[in-house]
């Protein structure tokens, strides 16, 4: 009986270790970060920071970011231009002379989220059995098999699936709530956001304020 309890304790410990394969999500909170990179143009200050997923402790999401050639960037924008401006329209981001394409949150989430169905592979643990043999004083050996996998497999699967699914939802919510695309930044206002760009490098980003002439604005109308 003591051996059975020992084996059960070991199996339980392993299950908790393996269940860590699905990662929880830790919020980035762009407004709480320190920004060392800055670019300015026509009264607009643009601050940005790379590696924000890893800095927050989201290593699993950071790896997916690398694998899919994305960079999730935290940004801070201060508008002192004298008028309200729209990010993505009046305010644009460049790498040198090349405009940067900013991904929408849904696309970023789709490419970098945890893949929940893969955690159903833990159901394979359902076939695990604990075999205990015992030899008595006369040399006779007896054995008994315990199907611990019937608990281990579904348990590991459920823990990992729920953890990954919950983390993905929190990640998506933070991307959406901090989406700067199309956001109107009022004069004198500072806003924060999260954007992703299709790049593998840590390029120096520049902000450019697109000044529309009165004639161009009439043409657009």
mmCIF file of N, CA and C in Angstrom, residues 18 116-129 147-161:
data_model
loop_
_atom_site.group_PDB
_atom_site.id
_atom_site.type_symbol
_atom_site.label_atom_id
_atom_site.label_comp_id
_atom_site.label_asym_id
_atom_site.label_seq_id
_atom_site.Cartn_x
_atom_site.Cartn_y
_atom_site.Cartn_z
ATOM 1 N N UNK A 18 4.085 18.488 -16.180
ATOM 2 C CA UNK A 18 3.761 18.431 -17.608
ATOM 3 C C UNK A 18 2.668 19.431 -17.954
ATOM 4 N N UNK A 116 -4.413 25.286 -29.258
ATOM 5 C CA UNK A 116 -5.112 24.487 -28.252
ATOM 6 C C UNK A 116 -5.258 23.013 -28.634
ATOM 7 N N UNK A 117 -5.637 22.672 -29.885
ATOM 8 C CA UNK A 117 -5.836 21.254 -30.214
ATOM 9 C C UNK A 117 -4.631 20.354 -29.954
ATOM 10 N N UNK A 118 -3.416 20.906 -29.977
ATOM 11 C CA UNK A 118 -2.238 20.063 -29.752
ATOM 12 C C UNK A 118 -2.217 19.481 -28.341
ATOM 13 N N UNK A 119 -2.882 20.144 -27.402
ATOM 14 C CA UNK A 119 -2.880 19.658 -26.025
ATOM 15 C C UNK A 119 -3.765 18.430 -25.835
ATOM 16 N N UNK A 120 -4.568 18.099 -26.843
ATOM 17 C CA UNK A 120 -5.366 16.873 -26.759
ATOM 18 C C UNK A 120 -4.487 15.634 -26.887
ATOM 19 N N UNK A 121 -3.230 15.838 -27.294
ATOM 20 C CA UNK A 121 -2.290 14.711 -27.357
ATOM 21 C C UNK A 121 -2.039 14.117 -25.968
ATOM 22 N N UNK A 122 -2.325 14.910 -24.926
ATOM 23 C CA UNK A 122 -2.146 14.384 -23.566
ATOM 24 C C UNK A 122 -3.109 13.238 -23.268
ATOM 25 N N UNK A 123 -4.115 13.063 -24.104
ATOM 26 C CA UNK A 123 -5.026 11.927 -23.929
ATOM 27 C C UNK A 123 -4.300 10.602 -24.103
ATOM 28 N N UNK A 124 -3.116 10.639 -24.747
ATOM 29 C CA UNK A 124 -2.324 9.417 -24.904
ATOM 30 C C UNK A 124 -1.877 8.861 -23.557
ATOM 31 N N UNK A 125 -1.836 9.726 -22.544
ATOM 32 C CA UNK A 125 -1.488 9.264 -21.202
ATOM 33 C C UNK A 125 -2.569 8.356 -20.615
ATOM 34 N N UNK A 126 -3.719 8.307 -21.280
ATOM 35 C CA UNK A 126 -4.814 7.463 -20.787
ATOM 36 C C UNK A 126 -4.450 5.987 -20.785
ATOM 37 N N UNK A 127 -3.449 5.622 -21.583
ATOM 38 C CA UNK A 127 -3.060 4.217 -21.674
ATOM 39 C C UNK A 127 -1.999 3.824 -20.639
ATOM 40 N N UNK A 128 -1.573 4.787 -19.834
ATOM 41 C CA UNK A 128 -0.543 4.503 -18.833
ATOM 42 C C UNK A 128 -1.121 3.655 -17.702
ATOM 43 N N UNK A 129 -0.355 2.632 -17.316
ATOM 44 C CA UNK A 129 -0.757 1.771 -16.204
ATOM 45 C C UNK A 129 0.373 1.686 -15.190
ATOM 46 N N UNK A 147 -4.886 1.229 -13.680
ATOM 47 C CA UNK A 147 -5.033 2.097 -14.870
ATOM 48 C C UNK A 147 -5.071 3.573 -14.499
ATOM 49 N N UNK A 148 -3.955 4.093 -13.974
ATOM 50 C CA UNK A 148 -3.925 5.489 -13.522
ATOM 51 C C UNK A 148 -4.072 6.470 -14.689
ATOM 52 N N UNK A 149 -3.808 5.976 -15.909
ATOM 53 C CA UNK A 149 -3.922 6.838 -17.080
ATOM 54 C C UNK A 149 -5.342 7.313 -17.343
ATOM 55 N N UNK A 150 -6.325 6.561 -16.836
ATOM 56 C CA UNK A 150 -7.716 6.964 -17.031
ATOM 57 C C UNK A 150 -8.022 8.283 -16.326
ATOM 58 N N UNK A 151 -7.212 8.605 -15.317
ATOM 59 C CA UNK A 151 -7.328 9.891 -14.635
ATOM 60 C C UNK A 151 -6.275 10.864 -15.165
ATOM 61 N N UNK A 152 -5.068 10.339 -15.371
ATOM 62 C CA UNK A 152 -3.938 11.166 -15.787
ATOM 63 C C UNK A 152 -4.165 11.806 -17.156
ATOM 64 N N UNK A 153 -4.583 11.002 -18.136
ATOM 65 C CA UNK A 153 -4.779 11.504 -19.501
ATOM 66 C C UNK A 153 -5.806 12.619 -19.596
ATOM 67 N N UNK A 154 -7.045 12.361 -19.186
ATOM 68 C CA UNK A 154 -8.060 13.424 -19.244
ATOM 69 C C UNK A 154 -7.713 14.622 -18.370
ATOM 70 N N UNK A 155 -7.074 14.345 -17.212
ATOM 71 C CA UNK A 155 -6.714 15.438 -16.308
ATOM 72 C C UNK A 155 -5.707 16.388 -16.927
ATOM 73 N N UNK A 156 -4.642 15.828 -17.513
ATOM 74 C CA UNK A 156 -3.622 16.651 -18.160
ATOM 75 C C UNK A 156 -4.198 17.421 -19.346
ATOM 76 N N UNK A 157 -5.045 16.737 -20.106
ATOM 77 C CA UNK A 157 -5.662 17.369 -21.270
ATOM 78 C C UNK A 157 -6.531 18.549 -20.858
ATOM 79 N N UNK A 158 -7.373 18.332 -19.857
ATOM 80 C CA UNK A 158 -8.283 19.380 -19.413
ATOM 81 C C UNK A 158 -7.521 20.593 -18.870
ATOM 82 N N UNK A 159 -6.509 20.340 -18.054
ATOM 83 C CA UNK A 159 -5.725 21.436 -17.464
ATOM 84 C C UNK A 159 -5.066 22.273 -18.556
ATOM 85 N N UNK A 160 -4.423 21.597 -19.519
ATOM 86 C CA UNK A 160 -3.702 22.316 -20.574
ATOM 87 C C UNK A 160 -4.632 23.044 -21.529
ATOM 88 N N UNK A 161 -5.735 22.415 -21.902
ATOM 89 C CA UNK A 161 -6.679 23.045 -22.828
ATOM 90 C C UNK A 161 -7.305 24.288 -22.201
#
